[in-house]
XYZ file of C-alpha atoms in Angstrom:
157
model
C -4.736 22.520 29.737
C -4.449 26.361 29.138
C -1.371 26.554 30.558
C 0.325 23.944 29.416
C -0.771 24.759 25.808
C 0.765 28.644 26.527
C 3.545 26.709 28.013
C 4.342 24.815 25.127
C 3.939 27.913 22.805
C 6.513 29.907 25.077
C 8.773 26.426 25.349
C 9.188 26.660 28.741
C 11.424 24.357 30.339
C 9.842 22.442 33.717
C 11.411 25.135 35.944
C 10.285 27.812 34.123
C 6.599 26.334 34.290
C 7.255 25.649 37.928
C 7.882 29.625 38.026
C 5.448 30.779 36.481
C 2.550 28.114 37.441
C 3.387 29.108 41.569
C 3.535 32.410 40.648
C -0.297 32.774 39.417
C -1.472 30.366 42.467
C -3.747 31.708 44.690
C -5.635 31.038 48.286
C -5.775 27.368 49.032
C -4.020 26.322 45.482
C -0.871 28.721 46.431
C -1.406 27.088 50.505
C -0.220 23.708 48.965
C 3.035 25.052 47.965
C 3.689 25.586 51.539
C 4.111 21.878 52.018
C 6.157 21.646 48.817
C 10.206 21.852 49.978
C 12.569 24.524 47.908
C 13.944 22.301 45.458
C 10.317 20.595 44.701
C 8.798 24.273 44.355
C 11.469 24.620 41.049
C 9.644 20.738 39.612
C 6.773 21.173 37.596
C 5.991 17.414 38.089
C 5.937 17.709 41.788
C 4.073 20.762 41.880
C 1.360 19.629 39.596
C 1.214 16.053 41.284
C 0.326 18.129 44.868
C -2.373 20.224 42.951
C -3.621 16.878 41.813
C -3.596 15.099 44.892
C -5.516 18.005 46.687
C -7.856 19.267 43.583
C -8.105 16.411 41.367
C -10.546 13.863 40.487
C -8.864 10.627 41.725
C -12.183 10.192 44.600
C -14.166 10.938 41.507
C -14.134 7.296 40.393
C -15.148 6.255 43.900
C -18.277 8.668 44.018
C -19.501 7.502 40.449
C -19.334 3.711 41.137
C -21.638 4.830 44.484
C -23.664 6.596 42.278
C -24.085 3.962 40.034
C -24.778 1.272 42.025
C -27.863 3.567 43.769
C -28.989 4.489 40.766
C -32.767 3.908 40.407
C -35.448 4.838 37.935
C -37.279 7.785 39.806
C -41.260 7.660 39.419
C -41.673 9.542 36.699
C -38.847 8.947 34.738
C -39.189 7.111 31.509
C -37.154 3.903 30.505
C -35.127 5.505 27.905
C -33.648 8.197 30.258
C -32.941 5.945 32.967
C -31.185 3.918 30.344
C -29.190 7.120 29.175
C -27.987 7.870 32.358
C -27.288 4.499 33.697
C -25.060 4.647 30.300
C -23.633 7.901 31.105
C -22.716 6.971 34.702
C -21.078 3.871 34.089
C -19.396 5.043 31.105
C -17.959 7.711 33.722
C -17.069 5.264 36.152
C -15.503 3.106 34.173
C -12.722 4.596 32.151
C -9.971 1.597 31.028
C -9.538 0.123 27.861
C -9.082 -4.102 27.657
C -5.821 -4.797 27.634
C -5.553 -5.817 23.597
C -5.933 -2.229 23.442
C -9.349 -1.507 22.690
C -11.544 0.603 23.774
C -14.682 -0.404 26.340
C -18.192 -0.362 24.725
C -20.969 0.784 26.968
C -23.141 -2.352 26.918
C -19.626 -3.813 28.204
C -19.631 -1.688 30.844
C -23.357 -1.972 31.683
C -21.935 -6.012 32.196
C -18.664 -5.149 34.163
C -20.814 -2.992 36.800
C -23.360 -5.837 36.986
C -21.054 -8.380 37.233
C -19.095 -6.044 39.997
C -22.190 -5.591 42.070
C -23.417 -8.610 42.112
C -27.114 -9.274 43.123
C -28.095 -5.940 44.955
C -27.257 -3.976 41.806
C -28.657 -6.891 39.364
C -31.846 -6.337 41.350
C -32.029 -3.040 40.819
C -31.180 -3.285 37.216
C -33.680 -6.194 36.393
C -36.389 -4.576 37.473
C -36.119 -1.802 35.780
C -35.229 -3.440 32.351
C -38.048 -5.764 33.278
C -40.050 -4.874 29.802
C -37.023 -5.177 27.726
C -35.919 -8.264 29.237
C -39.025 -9.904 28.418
C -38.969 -9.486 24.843
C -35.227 -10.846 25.179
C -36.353 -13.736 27.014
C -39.177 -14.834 24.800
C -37.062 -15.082 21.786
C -34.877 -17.451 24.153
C -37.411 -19.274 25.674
C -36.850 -18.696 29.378
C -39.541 -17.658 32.195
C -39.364 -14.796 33.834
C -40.357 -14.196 37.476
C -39.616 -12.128 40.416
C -36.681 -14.255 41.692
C -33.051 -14.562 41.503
C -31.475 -17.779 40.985
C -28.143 -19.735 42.169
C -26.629 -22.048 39.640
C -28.766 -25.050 41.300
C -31.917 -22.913 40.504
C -32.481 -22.006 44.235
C -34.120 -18.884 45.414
C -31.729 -16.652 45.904
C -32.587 -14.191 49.295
């Protein structure tokens, strides 16, 4: 972001980037340019698309939705803070917008995820919204117990 606003300031072209950007790279960021060919070591675009492939974030998604779905309250950890960071993860994980262009709300994500993960995760989630789901259920008048359900109200394993 630095260098692309000092880039912008300077109004570098892409090859001048490309100069400068491979001239500043160093140990394993400048050992990726040995894989680049000539005329790709002059393209700003390819040489930022090989820093991305090799430094980026794109497993990051990958690694959140495993951290998400074994994401448990810990003993001593109080509802509200398990909530947060439940929140936080998914939120993380799951960064798209709905296709008419608006924005994902968390308790939208909270659904996607569950919906995702299907009954291990819902498990997990359940109990530990147990207390809250209680009061939600008494205003709807539906019993709550210890199973899972199908659609034909069989015990689910």
């Amino acid at each position: 972001m630095q260098f692309e606003n000092i880039a912008r300031m300077n109004n570098w072209s892409n090859e001048e980037k490309a100069c400068v950007l491979t001239s500043m790279l160093r140990d394993s960021a400048a050992a990726i340019l040995e894989n680049l060919c000539s005329s790709d070591l002059r393209d700003y675009d390819k040489i930022t698309s090989a820093l991305k492939l090799r430094f980026g974030d794109a497993h990051l998604t990958e690694l959140l939705h495993g951290q998400l779905h074994n994401r448990t309250q810990q003993a001593k950890e109080d509802l509200t803070t398990f909530a947060y960071e439940v929140q936080s993860l998914a939120k993380r994980a799951f960064t798209f917008d709905w296709p008419i262009g608006r924005p994902v709300e968390e308790d939208e994500l909270l659904l996607i995820e569950l919906f995702s993960r299907s009954r291990l995760f819902a498990d997990k989630l359940i109990g530990s919204y147990r207390l809250i789901l209680e009061g939600v259920v008494k205003e709807k008048n539906v019993t709550v117990c210890d199973s899972l359900f199908d659609v034909n109200n069989k015990v689910l394993p």
